[in-house]
Short mmCIF file of C-alpha atoms in Angstrom, two decimals:
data_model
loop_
_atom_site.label_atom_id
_atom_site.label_comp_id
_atom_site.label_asym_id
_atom_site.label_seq_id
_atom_site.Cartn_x
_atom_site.Cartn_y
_atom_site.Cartn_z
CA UNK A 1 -9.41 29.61 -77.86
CA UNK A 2 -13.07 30.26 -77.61
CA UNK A 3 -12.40 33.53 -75.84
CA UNK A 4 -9.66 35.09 -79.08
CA UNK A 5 -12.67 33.55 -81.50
CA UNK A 6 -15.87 35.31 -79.64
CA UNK A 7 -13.56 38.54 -79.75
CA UNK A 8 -12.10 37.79 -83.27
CA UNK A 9 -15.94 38.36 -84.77
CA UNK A 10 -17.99 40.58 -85.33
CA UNK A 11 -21.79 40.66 -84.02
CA UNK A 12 -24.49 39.46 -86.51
CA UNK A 13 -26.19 42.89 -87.32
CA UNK A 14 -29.51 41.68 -88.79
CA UNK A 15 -29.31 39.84 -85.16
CA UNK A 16 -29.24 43.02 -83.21
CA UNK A 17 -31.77 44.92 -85.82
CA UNK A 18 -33.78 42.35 -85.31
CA UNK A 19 -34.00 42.39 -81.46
CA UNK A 20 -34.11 46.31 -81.29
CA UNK A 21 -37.22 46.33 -83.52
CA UNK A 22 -38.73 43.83 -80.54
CA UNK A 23 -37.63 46.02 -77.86
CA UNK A 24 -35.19 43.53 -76.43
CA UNK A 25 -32.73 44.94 -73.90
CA UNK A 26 -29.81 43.95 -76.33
CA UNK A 27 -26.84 44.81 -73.49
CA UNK A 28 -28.28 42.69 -70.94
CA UNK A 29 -27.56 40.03 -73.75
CA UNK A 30 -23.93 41.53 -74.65
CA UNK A 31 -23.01 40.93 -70.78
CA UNK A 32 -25.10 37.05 -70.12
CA UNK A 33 -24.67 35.52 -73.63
CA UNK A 34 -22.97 37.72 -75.70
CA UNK A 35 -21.56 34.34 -78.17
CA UNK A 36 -25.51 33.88 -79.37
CA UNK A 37 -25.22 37.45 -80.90
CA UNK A 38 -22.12 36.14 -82.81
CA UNK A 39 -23.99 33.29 -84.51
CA UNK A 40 -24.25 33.92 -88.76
CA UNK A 41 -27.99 32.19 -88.59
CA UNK A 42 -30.35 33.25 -85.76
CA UNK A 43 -34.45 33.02 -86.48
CA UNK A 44 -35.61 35.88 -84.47
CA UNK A 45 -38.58 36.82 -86.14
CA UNK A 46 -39.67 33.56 -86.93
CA UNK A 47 -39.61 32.52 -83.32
CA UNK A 48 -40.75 35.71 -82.40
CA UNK A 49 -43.76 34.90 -84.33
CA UNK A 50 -44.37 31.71 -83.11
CA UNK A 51 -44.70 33.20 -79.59
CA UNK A 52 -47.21 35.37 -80.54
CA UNK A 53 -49.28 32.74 -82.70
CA UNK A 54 -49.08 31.34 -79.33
CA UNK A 55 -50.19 34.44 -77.62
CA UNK A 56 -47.44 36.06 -76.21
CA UNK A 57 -47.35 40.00 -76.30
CA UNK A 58 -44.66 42.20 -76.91
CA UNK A 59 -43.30 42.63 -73.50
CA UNK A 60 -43.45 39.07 -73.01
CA UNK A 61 -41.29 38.13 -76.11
CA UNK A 62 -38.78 40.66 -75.77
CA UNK A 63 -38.89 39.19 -71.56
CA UNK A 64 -38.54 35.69 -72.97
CA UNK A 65 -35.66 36.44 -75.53
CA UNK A 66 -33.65 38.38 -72.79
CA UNK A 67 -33.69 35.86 -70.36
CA UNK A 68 -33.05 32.71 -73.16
CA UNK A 69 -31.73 34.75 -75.92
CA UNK A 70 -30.06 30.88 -77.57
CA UNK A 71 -34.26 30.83 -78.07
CA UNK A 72 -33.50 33.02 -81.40
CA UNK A 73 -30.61 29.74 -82.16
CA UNK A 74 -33.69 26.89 -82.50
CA UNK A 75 -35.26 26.66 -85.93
CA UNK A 76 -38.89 26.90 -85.95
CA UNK A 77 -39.01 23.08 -87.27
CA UNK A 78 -37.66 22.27 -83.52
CA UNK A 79 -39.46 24.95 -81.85
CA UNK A 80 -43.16 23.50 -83.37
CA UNK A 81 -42.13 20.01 -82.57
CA UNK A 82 -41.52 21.45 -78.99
CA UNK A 83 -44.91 23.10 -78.82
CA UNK A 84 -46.53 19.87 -79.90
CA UNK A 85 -44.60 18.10 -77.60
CA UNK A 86 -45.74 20.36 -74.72
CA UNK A 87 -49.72 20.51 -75.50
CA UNK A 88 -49.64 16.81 -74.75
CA UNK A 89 -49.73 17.86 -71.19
CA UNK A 90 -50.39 21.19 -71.52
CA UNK A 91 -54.48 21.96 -70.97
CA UNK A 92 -54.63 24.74 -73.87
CA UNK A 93 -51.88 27.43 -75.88
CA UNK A 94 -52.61 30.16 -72.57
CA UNK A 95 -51.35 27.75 -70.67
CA UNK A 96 -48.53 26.66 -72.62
CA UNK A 97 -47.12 30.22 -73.11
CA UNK A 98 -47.43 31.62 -69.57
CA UNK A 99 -45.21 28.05 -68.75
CA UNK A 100 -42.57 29.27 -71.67
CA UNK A 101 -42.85 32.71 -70.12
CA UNK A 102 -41.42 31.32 -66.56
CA UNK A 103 -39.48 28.49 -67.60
CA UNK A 104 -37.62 30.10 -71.37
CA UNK A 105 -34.93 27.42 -70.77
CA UNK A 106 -36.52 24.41 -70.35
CA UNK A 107 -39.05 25.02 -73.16
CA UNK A 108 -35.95 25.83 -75.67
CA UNK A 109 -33.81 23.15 -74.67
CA UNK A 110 -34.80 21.19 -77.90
CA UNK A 111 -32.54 18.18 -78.01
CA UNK A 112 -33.71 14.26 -77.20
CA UNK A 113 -36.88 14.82 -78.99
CA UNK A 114 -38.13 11.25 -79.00
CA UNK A 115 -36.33 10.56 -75.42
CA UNK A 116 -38.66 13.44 -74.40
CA UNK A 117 -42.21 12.35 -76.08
CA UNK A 118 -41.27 8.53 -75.19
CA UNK A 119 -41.41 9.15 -71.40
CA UNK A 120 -43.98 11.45 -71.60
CA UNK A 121 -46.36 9.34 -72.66
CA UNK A 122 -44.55 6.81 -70.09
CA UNK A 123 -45.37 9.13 -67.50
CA UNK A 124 -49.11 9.28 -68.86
CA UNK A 125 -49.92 5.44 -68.37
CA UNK A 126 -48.06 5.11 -65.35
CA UNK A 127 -50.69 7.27 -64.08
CA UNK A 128 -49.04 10.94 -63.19
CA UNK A 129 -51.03 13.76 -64.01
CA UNK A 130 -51.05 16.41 -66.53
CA UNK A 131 -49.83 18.92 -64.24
CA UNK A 132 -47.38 16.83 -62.60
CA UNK A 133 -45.57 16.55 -65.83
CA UNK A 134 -45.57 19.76 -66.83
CA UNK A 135 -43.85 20.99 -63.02
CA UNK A 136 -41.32 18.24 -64.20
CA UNK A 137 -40.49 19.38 -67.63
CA UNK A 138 -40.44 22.93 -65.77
CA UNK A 139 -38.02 22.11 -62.91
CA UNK A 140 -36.45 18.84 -63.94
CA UNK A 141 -36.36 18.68 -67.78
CA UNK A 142 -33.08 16.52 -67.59
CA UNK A 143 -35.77 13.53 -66.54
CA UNK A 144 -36.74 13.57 -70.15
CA UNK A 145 -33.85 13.24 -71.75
CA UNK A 146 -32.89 9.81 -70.69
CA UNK A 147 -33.57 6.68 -72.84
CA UNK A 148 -37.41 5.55 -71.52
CA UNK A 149 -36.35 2.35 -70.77
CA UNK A 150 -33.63 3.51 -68.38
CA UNK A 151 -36.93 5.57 -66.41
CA UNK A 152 -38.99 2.09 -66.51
CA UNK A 153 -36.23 0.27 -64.87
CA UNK A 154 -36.16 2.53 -62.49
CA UNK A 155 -39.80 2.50 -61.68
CA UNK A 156 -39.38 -1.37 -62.09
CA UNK A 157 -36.67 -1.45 -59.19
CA UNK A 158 -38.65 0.77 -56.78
CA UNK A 159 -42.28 -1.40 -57.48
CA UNK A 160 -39.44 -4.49 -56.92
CA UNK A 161 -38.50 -3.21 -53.84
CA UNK A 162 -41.57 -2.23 -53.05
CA UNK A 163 -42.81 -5.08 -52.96
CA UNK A 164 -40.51 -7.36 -51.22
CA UNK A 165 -40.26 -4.72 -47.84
CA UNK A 166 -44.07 -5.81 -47.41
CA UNK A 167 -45.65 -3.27 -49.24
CA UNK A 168 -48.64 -4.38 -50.51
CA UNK A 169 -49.84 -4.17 -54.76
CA UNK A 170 -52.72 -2.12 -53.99
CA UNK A 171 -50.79 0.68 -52.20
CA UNK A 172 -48.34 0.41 -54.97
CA UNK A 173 -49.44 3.13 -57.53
CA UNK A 174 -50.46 5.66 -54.82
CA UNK A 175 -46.85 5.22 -53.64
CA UNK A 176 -44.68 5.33 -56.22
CA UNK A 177 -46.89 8.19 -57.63
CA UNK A 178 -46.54 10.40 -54.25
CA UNK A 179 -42.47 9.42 -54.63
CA UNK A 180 -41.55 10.43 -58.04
CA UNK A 181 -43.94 13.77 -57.40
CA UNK A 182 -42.57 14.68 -54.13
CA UNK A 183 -39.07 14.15 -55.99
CA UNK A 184 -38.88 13.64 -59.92
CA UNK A 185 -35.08 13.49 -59.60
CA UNK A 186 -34.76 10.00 -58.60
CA UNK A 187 -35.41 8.65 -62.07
CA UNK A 188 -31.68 9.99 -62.56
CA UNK A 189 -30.23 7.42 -60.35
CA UNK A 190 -29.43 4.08 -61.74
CA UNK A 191 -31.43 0.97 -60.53
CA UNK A 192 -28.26 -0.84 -59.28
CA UNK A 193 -27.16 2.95 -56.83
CA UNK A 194 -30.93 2.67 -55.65
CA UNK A 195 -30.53 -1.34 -54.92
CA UNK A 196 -27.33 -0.79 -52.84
CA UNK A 197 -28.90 2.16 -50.86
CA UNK A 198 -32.27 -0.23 -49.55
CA UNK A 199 -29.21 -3.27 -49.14
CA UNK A 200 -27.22 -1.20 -46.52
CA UNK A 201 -30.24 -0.05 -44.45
CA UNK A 202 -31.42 -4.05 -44.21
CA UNK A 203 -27.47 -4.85 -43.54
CA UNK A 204 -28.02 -1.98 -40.39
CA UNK A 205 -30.47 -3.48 -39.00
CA UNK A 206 -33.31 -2.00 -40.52
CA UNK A 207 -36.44 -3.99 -40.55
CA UNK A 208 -38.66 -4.16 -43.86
CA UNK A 209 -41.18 -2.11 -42.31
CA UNK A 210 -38.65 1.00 -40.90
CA UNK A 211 -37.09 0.73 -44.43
CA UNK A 212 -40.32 1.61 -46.39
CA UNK A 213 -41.14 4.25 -43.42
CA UNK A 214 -37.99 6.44 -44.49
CA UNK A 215 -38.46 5.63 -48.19
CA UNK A 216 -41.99 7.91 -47.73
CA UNK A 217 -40.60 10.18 -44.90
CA UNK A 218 -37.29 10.93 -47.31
CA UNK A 219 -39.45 11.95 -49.92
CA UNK A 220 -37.08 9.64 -52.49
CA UNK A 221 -33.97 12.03 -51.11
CA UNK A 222 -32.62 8.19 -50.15
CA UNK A 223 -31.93 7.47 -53.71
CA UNK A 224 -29.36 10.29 -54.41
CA UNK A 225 -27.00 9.07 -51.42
CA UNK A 226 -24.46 6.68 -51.05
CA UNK A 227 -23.49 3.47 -48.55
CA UNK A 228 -20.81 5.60 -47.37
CA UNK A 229 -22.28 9.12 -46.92
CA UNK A 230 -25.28 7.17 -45.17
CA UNK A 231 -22.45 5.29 -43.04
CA UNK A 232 -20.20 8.29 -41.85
CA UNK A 233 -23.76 10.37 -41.07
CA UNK A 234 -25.17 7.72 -38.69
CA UNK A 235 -21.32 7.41 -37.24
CA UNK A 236 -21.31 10.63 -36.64
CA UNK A 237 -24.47 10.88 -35.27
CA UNK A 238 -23.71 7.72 -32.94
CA UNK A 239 -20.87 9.38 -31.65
CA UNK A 240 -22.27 12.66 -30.70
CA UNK A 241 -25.07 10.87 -29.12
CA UNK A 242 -23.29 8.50 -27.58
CA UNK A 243 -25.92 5.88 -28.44
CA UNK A 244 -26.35 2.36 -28.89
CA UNK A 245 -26.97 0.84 -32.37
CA UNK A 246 -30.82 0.70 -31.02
CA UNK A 247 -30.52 3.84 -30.08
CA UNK A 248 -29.10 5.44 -33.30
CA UNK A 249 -31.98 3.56 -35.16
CA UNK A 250 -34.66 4.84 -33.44
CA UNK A 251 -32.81 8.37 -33.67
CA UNK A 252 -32.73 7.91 -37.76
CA UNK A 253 -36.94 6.94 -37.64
CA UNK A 254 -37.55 9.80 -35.66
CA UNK A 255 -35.66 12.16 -38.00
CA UNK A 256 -34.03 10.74 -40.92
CA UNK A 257 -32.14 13.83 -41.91
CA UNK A 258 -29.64 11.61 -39.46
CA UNK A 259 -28.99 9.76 -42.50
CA UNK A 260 -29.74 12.21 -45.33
CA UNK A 261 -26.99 15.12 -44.33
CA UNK A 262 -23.87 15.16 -44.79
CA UNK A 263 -21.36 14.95 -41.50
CA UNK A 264 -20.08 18.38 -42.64
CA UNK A 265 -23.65 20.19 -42.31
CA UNK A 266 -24.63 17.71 -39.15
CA UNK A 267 -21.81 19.75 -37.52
CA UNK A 268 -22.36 22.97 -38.81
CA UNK A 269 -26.06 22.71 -37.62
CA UNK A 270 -25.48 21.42 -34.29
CA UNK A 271 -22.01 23.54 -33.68
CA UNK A 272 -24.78 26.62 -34.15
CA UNK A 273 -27.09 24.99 -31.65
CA UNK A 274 -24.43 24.73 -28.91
CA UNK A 275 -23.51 28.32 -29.52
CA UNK A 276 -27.28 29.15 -28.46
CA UNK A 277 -26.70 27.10 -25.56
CA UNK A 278 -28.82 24.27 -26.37
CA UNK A 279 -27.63 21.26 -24.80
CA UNK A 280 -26.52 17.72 -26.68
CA UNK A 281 -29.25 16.18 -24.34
CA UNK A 282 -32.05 18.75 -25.43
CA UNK A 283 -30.84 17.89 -29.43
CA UNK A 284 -31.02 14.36 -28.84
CA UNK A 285 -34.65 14.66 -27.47
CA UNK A 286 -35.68 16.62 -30.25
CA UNK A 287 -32.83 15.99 -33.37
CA UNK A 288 -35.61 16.92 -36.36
CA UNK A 289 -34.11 20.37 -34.89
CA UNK A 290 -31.34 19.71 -37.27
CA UNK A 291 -33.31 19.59 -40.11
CA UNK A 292 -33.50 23.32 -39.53
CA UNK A 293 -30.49 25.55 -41.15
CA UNK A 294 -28.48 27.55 -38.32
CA UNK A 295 -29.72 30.76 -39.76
CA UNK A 296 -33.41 29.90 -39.14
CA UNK A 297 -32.71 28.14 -35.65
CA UNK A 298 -31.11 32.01 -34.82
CA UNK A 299 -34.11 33.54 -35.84
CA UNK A 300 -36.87 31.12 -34.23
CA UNK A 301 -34.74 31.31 -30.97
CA UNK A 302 -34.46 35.12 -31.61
CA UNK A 303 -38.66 35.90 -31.48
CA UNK A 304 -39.14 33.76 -28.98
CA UNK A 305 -36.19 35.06 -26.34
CA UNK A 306 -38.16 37.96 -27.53
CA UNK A 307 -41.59 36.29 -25.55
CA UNK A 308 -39.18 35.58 -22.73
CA UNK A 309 -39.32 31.63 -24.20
CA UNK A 310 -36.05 30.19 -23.06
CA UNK A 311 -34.88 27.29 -25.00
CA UNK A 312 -32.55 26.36 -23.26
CA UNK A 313 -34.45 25.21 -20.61
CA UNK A 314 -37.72 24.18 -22.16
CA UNK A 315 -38.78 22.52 -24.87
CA UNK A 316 -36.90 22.57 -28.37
CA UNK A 317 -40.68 21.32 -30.07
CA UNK A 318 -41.48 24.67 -30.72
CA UNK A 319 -38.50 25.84 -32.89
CA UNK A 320 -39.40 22.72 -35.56
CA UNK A 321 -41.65 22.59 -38.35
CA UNK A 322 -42.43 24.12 -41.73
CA UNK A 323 -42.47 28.32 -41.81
CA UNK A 324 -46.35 27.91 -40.94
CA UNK A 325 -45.98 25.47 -38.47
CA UNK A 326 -43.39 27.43 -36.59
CA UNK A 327 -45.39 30.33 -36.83
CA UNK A 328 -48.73 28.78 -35.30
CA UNK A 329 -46.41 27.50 -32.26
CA UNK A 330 -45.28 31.24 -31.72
CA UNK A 331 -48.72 32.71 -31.89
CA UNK A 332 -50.03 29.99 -29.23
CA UNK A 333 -47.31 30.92 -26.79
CA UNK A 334 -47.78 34.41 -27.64
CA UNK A 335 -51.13 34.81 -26.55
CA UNK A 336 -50.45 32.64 -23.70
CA UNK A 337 -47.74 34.90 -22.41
CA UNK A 338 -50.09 38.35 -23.05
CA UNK A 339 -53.08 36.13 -21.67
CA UNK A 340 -53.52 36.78 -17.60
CA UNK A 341 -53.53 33.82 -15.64
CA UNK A 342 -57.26 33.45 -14.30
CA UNK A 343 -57.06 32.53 -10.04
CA UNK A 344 -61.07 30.84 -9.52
CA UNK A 345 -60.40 32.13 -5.63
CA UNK A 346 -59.11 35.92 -6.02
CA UNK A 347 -61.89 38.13 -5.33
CA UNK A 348 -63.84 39.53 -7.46
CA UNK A 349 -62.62 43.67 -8.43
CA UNK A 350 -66.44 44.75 -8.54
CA UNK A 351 -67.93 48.36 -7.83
CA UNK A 352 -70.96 48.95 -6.45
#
């Protein structure tokens, strides 16, 4: 139906005159959103103009319009009360605009006004800063849009929790703090999912202590799992192994993607592993190699074959870590290999 309507009517001209005059790539609208050009009331000058107020040139409008051309839908009642919303956490207009500039949709998504200022200032006492808020308004706007409450019970259940696995109240802040900035996207969990989760690793023989340890090393990643997921993982994960329960624990401490992936990419990432020849004994010593996809394990392995590393009999340590970590192991063992071996009892090559 929407389809015969969009094709039914006709394109709002004083739309498209409008966008010419700023130099707006009007096709590259026609082939991403071509039903905002159809709308009988769009405000493109007036938002146009608001941009600029706010400091935006030319280029930059006519950039910010192509890539959220339903910006030219909001009224500029709702695109002020956006901007005011914003410079709460924003340090000054520059600031403000070069955010709009790289993040068009979040800024123009309009709705849950009061949901939005409400945990903002939420977010403000609890102690987050100013620049923290803004990356989450950035990357996760849909944070703001819940009911405030629904955020503090969240916060509530995790200081709860926190609380009664030993942690103590002066560690508390810093904590939760690091959490919800490492990942923002818990707060769309519900407090009962994020109860059940902490239940099932005490019910697996998790003590207080190793529970809180992957609550920090998961980043919060714990929250947006299941009972289930979390039980077929370490099953499959036992099984491969072949491990004891004490085993398997120890294995999920020392690299909790164990519990975080799914069995379908566990056996994508260790079917590529085998393929390089790496053993299920070598993986076991070393699992956080699975934390790595199968396209970066074949490149790692890849450079250093090309140092005549084999990994299939030495050590897998030196394929893990971050893009700079990896890259500091392959320079060490780099220079070690170019690097002649000095003998303290060879004689000396010396002319005379």
């Amino acid at each position: 139906t929407y389809t015969t309507d969009t094709k039914s009517r006709e394109e709002n001209k004083k739309t498209i005159e409008s966008l010419y005059r700023l130099s707006v790539d009007i096709k590259k609208i026609r082939r991403l959103k071509e039903w905002v050009l159809l709308q009988e009331v769009a405000y493109v000058q007036e938002v146009a103009g608001i941009l600029q107020e706010m400091g935006a040139d030319e280029p930059a409008v006519a950039n910010i319009l192509e890539r959220c051309p339903e910006a030219i839908l909001r009224s500029p009642a709702e695109i002020n009360a956006q901007r005011a919303l914003w410079q709460l956490v924003c340090q000054n207009e520059k600031q403000l605009i070069k955010l709009i500039e790289q993040f068009p949709e979040s800024f123009f998504t309009t709705g849950y006004h009061e949901n939005q200022k409400a945990n903002i200032l939420f977010f403000q006492e609890l102690g987050l800063k100013n620049n923290i808020i803004t990356r989450f308004l950035t990357s996760a706007p849909n944070i703001f849009y819940s009911p405030v409450e629904k955020n503090k019970k969240v916060i509530e259940t995790l200081q709860r929790n926190y609380l009664s696995l030993g942690g103590s109240d002066a560690n508390m802040r810093v904590w939760i703090l690091k959490l919800l900035s490492q990942n923002p996207f818990i707060l769309l969990n519900t407090s009962t999912a994020i109860q059940e989760n902490l239940e099932f690793l005490q019910k697996s023989d998790f003590s207080d202590q190793e529970v809180l340890q992957l609550l920090s090393k998961l980043k919060g990643f714990i929250f947006q799992l299941t009972p289930t997921t979390m039980q077929k993982s370490m099953l499959f994960s036992k099984n491969i192994f072949k491990c004891s329960d004490q085993e398997l624990k120890e294995l999920v401490l020392k690299c909790p993607a164990l519990l975080y992936y799914s069995v379908p990419i566990l056996e994508e990432r260790l079917g590529g592993l085998l393929k390089e020849g790496i053993s299920i004994a070598q993986i076991r010593e070393t699992p956080m190699v699975l934390e790595l996809t199968t396209q970066i394990v074949q490149y790692r392995i890849k450079k250093l074959s090309a140092l005549g590393y084999n990994v299939k009999s030495e050590s897998l340590e030196s394929l893990n870590g971050t893009k700079k970590d990896f890259e500091v192991n392959y320079g060490k063992i780099q220079s070690k290999k170019e690097r002649p071996m000095f003998n303290p009892v060879a004689p000396l090559n010396t002319q005379y």
